[in-house]
PDB file of C-alpha atoms in Angstrom:
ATOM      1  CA  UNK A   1     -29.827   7.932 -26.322  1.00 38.00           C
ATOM      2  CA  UNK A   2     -30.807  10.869 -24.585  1.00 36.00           C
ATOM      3  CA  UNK A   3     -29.816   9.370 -21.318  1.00 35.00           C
ATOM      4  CA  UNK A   4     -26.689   9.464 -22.153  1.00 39.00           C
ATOM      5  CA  UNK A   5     -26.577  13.242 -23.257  1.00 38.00           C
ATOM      6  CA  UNK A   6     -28.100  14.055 -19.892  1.00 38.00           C
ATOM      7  CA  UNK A   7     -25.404  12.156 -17.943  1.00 40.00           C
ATOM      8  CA  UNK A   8     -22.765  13.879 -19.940  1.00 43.00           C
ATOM      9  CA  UNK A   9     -24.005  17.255 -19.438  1.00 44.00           C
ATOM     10  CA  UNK A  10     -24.873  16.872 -15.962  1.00 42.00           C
ATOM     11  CA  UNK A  11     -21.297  15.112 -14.526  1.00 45.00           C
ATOM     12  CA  UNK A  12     -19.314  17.935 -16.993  1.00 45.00           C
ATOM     13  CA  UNK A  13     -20.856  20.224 -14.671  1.00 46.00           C
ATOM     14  CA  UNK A  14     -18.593  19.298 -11.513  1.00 49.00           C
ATOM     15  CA  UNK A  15     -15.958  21.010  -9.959  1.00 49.00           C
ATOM     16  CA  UNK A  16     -12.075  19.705 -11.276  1.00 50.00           C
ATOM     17  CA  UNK A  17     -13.483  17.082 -13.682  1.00 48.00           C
ATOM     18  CA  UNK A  18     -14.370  17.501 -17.722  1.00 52.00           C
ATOM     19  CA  UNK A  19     -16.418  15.118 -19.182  1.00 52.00           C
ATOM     20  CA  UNK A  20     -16.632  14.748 -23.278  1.00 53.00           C
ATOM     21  CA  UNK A  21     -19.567  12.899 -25.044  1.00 54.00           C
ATOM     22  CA  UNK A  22     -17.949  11.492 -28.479  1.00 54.00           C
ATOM     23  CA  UNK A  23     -19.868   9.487 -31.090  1.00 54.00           C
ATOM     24  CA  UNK A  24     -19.049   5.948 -30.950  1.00 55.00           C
ATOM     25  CA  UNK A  25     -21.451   4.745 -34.168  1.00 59.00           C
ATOM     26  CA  UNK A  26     -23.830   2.398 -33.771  1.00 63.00           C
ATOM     27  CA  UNK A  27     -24.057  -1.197 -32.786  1.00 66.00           C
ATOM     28  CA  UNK A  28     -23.560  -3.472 -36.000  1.00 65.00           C
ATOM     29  CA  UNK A  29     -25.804  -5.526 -37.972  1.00 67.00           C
ATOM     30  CA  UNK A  30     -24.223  -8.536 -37.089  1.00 69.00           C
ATOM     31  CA  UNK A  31     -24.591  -8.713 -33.406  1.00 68.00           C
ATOM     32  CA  UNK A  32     -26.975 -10.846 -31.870  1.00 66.00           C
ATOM     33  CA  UNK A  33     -27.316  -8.801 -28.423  1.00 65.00           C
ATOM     34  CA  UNK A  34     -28.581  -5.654 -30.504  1.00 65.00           C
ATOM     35  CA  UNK A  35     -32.134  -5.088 -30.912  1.00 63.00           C
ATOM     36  CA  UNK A  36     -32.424  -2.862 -34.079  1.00 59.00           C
ATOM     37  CA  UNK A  37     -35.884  -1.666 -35.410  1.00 63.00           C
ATOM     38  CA  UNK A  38     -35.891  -1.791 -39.724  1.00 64.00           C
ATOM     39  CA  UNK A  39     -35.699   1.423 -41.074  1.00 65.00           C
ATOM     40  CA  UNK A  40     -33.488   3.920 -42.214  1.00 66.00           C
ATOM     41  CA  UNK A  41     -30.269   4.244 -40.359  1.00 62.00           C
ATOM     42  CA  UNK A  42     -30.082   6.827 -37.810  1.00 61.00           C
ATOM     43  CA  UNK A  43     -27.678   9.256 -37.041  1.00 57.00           C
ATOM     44  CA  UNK A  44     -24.353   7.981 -34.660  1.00 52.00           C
ATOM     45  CA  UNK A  45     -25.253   8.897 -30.977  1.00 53.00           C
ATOM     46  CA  UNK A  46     -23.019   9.437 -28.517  1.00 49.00           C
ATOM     47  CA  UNK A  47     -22.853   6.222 -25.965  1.00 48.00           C
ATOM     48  CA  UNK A  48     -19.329   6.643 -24.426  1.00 48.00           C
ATOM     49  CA  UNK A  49     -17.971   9.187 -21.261  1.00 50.00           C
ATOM     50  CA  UNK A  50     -14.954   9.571 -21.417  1.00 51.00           C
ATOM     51  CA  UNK A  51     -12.806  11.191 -18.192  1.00 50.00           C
ATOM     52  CA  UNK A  52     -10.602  13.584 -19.129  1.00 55.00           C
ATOM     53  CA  UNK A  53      -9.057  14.215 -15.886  1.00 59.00           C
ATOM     54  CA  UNK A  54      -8.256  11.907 -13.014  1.00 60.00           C
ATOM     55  CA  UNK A  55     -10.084  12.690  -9.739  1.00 63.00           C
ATOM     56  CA  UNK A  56     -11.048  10.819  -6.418  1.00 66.00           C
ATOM     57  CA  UNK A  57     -14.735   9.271  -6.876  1.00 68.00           C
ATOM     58  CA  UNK A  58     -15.480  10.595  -3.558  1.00 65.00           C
ATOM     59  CA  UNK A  59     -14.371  14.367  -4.750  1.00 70.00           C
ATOM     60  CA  UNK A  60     -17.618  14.241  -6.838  1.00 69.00           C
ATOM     61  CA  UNK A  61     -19.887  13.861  -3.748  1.00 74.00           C
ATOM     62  CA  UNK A  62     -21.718  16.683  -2.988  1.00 75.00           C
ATOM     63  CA  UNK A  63     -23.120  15.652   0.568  1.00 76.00           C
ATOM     64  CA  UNK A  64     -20.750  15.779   3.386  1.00 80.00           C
ATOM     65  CA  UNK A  65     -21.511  12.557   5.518  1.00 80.00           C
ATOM     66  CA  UNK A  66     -21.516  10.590   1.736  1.00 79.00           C
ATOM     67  CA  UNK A  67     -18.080  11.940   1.066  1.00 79.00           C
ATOM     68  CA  UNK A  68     -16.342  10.598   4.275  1.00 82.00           C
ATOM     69  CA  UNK A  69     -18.451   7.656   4.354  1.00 82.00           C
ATOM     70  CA  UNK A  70     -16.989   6.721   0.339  1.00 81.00           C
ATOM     71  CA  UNK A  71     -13.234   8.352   1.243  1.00 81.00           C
ATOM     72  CA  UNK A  72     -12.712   6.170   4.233  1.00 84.00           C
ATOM     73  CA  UNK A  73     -14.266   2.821   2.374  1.00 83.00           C
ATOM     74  CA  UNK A  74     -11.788   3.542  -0.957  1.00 81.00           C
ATOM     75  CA  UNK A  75      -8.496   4.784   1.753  1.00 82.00           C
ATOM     76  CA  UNK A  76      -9.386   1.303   4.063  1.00 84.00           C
ATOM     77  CA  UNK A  77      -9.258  -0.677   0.984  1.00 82.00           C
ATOM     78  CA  UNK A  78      -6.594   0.942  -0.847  1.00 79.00           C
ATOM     79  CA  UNK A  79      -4.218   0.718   2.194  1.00 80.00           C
ATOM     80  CA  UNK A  80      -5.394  -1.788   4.408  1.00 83.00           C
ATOM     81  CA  UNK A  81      -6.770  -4.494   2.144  1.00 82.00           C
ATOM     82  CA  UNK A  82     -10.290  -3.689   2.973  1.00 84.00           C
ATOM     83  CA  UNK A  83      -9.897  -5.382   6.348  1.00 87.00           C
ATOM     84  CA  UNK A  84      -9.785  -2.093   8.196  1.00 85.00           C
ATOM     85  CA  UNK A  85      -9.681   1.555   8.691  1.00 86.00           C
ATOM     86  CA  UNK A  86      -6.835   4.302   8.056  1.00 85.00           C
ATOM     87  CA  UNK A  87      -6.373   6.545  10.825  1.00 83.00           C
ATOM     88  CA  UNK A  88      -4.147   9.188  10.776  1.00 77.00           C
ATOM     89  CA  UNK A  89      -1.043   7.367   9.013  1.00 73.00           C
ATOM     90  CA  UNK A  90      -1.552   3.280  10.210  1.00 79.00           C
ATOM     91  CA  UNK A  91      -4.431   0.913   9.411  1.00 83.00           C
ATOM     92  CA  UNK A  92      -6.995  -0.486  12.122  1.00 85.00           C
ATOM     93  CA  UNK A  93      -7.699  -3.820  11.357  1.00 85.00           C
ATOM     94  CA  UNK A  94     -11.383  -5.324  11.430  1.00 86.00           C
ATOM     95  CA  UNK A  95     -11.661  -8.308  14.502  1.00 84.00           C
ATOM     96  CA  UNK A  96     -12.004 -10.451  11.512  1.00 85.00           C
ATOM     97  CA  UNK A  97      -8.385  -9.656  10.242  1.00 84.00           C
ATOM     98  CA  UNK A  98      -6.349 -11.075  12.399  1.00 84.00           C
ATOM     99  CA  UNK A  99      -3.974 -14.906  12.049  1.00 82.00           C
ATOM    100  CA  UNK A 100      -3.778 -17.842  13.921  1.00 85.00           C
ATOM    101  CA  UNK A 101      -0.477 -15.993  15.577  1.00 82.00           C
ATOM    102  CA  UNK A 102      -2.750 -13.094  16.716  1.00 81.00           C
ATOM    103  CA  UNK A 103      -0.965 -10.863  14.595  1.00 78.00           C
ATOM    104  CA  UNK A 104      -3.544  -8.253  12.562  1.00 79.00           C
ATOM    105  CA  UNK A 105      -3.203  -9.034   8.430  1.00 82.00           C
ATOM    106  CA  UNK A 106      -4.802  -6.126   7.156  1.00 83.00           C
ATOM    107  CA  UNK A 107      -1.601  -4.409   6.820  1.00 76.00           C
ATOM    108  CA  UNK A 108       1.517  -7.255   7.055  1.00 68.00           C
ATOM    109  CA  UNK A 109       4.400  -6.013   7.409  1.00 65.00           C
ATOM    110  CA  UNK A 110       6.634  -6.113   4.409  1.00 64.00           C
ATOM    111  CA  UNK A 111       9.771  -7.914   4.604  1.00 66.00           C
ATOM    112  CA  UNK A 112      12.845  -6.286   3.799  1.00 66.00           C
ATOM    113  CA  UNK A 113      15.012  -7.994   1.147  1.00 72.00           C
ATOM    114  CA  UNK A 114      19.243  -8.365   2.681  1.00 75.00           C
ATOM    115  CA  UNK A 115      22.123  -7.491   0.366  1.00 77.00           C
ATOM    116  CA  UNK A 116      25.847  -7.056   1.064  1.00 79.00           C
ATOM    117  CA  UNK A 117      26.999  -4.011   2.299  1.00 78.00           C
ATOM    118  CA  UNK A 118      28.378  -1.734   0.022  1.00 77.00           C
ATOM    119  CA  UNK A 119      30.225   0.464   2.835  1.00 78.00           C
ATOM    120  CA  UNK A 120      32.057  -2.253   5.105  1.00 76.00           C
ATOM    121  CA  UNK A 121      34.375  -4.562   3.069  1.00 78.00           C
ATOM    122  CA  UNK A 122      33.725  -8.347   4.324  1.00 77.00           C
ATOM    123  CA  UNK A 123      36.976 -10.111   6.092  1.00 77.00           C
ATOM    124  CA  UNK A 124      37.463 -14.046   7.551  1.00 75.00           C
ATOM    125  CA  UNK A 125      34.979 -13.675  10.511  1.00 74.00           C
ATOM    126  CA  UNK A 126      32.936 -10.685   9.665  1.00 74.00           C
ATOM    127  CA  UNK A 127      30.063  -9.893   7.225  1.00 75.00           C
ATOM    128  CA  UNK A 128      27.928  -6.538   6.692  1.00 77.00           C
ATOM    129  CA  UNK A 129      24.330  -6.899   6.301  1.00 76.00           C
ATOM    130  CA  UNK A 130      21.898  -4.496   5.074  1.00 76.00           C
ATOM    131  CA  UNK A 131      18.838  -3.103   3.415  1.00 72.00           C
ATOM    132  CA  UNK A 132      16.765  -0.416   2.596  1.00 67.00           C
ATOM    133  CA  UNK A 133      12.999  -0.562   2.111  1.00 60.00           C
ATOM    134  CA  UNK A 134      10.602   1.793   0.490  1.00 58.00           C
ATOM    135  CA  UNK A 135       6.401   1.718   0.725  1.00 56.00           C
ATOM    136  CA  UNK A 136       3.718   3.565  -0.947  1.00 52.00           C
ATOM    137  CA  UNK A 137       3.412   6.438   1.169  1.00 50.00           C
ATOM    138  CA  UNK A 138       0.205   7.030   3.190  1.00 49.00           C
ATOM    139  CA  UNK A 139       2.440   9.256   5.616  1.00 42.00           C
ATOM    140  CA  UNK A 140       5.440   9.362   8.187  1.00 38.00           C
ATOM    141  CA  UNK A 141       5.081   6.005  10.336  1.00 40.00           C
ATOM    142  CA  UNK A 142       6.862   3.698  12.769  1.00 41.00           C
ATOM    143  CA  UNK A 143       7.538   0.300  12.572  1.00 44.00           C
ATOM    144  CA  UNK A 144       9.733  -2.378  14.589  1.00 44.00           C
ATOM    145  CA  UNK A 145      11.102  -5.186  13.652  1.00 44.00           C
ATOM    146  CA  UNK A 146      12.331  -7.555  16.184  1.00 44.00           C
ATOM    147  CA  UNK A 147      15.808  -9.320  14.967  1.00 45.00           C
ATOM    148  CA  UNK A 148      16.044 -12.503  17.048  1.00 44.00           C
ATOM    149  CA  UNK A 149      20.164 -13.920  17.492  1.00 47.00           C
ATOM    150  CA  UNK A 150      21.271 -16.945  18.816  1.00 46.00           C
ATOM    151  CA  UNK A 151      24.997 -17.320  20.159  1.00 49.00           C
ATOM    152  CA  UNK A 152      26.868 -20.910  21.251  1.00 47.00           C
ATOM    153  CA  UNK A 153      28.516 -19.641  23.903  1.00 50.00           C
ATOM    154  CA  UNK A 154      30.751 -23.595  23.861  1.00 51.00           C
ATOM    155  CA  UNK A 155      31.950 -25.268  20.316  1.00 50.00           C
ATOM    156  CA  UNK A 156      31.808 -28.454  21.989  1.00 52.00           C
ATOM    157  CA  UNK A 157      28.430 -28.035  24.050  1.00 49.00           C
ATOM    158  CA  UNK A 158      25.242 -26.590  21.583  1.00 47.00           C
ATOM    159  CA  UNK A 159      23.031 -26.979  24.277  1.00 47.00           C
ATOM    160  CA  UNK A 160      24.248 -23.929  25.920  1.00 47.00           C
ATOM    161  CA  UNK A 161      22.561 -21.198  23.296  1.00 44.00           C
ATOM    162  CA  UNK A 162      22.290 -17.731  24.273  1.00 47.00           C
ATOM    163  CA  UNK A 163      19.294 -15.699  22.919  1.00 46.00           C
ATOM    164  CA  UNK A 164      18.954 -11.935  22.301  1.00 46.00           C
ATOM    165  CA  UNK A 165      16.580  -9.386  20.450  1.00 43.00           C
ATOM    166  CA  UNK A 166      17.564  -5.832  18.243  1.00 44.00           C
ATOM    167  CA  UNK A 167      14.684  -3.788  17.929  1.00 42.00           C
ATOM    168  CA  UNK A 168      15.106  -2.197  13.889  1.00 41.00           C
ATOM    169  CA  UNK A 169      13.253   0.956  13.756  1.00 40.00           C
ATOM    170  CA  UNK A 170      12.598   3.459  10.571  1.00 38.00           C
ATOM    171  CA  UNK A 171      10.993   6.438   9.878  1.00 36.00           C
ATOM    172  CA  UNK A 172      10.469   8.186   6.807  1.00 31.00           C
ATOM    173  CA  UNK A 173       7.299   7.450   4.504  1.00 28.00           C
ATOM    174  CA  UNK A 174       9.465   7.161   1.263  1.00 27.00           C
ATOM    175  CA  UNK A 175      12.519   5.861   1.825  1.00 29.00           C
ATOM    176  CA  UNK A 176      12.659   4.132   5.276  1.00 28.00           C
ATOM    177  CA  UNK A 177      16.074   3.114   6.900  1.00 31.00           C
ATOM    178  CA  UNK A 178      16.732   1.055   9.509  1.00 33.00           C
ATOM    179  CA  UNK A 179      18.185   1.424  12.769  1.00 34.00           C
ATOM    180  CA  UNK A 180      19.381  -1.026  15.782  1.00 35.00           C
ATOM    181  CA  UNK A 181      18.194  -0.146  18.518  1.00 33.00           C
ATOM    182  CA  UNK A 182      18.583  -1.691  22.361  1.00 34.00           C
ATOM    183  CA  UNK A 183      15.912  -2.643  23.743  1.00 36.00           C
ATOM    184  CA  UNK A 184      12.917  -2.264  21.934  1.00 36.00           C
ATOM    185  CA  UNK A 185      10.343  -0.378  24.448  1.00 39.00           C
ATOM    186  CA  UNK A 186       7.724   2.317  23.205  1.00 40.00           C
ATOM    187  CA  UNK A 187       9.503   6.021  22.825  1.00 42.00           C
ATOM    188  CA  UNK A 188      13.157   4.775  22.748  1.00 40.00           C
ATOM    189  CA  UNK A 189      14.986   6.800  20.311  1.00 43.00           C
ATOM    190  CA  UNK A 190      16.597   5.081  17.663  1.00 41.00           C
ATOM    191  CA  UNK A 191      20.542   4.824  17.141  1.00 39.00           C
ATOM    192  CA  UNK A 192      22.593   7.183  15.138  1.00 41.00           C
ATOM    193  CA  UNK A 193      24.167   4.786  13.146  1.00 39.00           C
ATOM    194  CA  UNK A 194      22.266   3.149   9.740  1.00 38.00           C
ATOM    195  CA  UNK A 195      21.143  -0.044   9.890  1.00 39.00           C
ATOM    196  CA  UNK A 196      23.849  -3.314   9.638  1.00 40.00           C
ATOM    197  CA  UNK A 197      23.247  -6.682  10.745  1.00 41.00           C
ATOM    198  CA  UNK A 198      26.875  -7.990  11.876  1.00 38.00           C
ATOM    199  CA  UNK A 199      26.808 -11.871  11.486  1.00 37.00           C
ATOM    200  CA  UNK A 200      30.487 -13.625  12.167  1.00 34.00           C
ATOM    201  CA  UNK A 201      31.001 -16.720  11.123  1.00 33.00           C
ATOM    202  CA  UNK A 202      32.752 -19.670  12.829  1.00 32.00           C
TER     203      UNK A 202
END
């Protein structure tokens, strides 16, 4: 298949990526999909590529605006479930990607998973609560999570509940801790202290 050798030769020629043409043999006698002329059998021809090297799709685009064009389609559906756009290190969701809540679902969240804390031993009325969480990495980012507590301020009287809200911020594109922070506005800094959740119990 001469198409085949011309493919091979051609693509083997890029930059960062070896290509090898290896004889696969040739389509039996028993299957029905083949076409095969009677005759004398002919020599194996190569018909498989084989990439010897991993590399980006897009990094064997010669033309500039085709490059970006394919980098940005494979990065917005690699990281933001092909619902939007990466820029810089966060996602840009598509009008379309966005929940009944208003809240954009190109790029949820995750939710972190509680354990015990391994640091503060638990007593009668207090427990430790906390968590790391790690990501794929598409750089250093910030996100908040709102914590939302309720508080009885009378045993006898539920009706009386007091509400709050902990802003939990991390940073770090590998392995992200949390902090409690008070309030949660734009630019605070976080605390010093890792995260804990504190929750007593009555």
């Amino acid at each position: 298949m001469p198409t085949v050798a011309k493919a091979c030769s051609h693509i083997a020629s890029s930059p960062g990526v070896r290509m090898d043409c290896s004889s696969q043999g040739q389509c039996p006698l028993a299957c029905h999909l083949c076409h095969m002329s009677p005759g004398p059998p002919r020599p194996a021809e190569p018909v498989l590529l084989q990439v010897t090297k991993a590399t980006p799709i897009y990094e064997l685009i010669n033309n500039n605006e085709t490059y970006q064009a394919l980098q940005e389609a494979l990065m917005g559906l690699l990281w933001c479930s092909g619902k939007g756009d990466v820029i810089d290190d966060w996602c840009r969701c598509d009008s379309s990607a966005f929940g009944a809540d208003g809240l954009p679902t190109c790029a949820p969240l995750p939710r972190p998973t509680l354990r015990l804390s391994h640091s503060y031993e638990p007593s009668s009325s207090l427990v430790i609560v906390e968590w790391n969480h790690t990501e794929p990495p598409i750089g250093v980012r910030i996100v908040d999570y709102l914590i939302s507590q309720e508080k009885v301020t009378e045993r006898t009287d539920h009706t009386k509940v007091e509400a709050g809200e902990s802003c939990l911020r991390h940073r770090n594109s590998f392995v992200l801790r949390f902090f409690l922070n008070q309030p949660c506005l734009e630019g605070s800094q976080p605390a010093k202290n890792p995260s804990a959740v504190s929750l007593k119990r009555r």
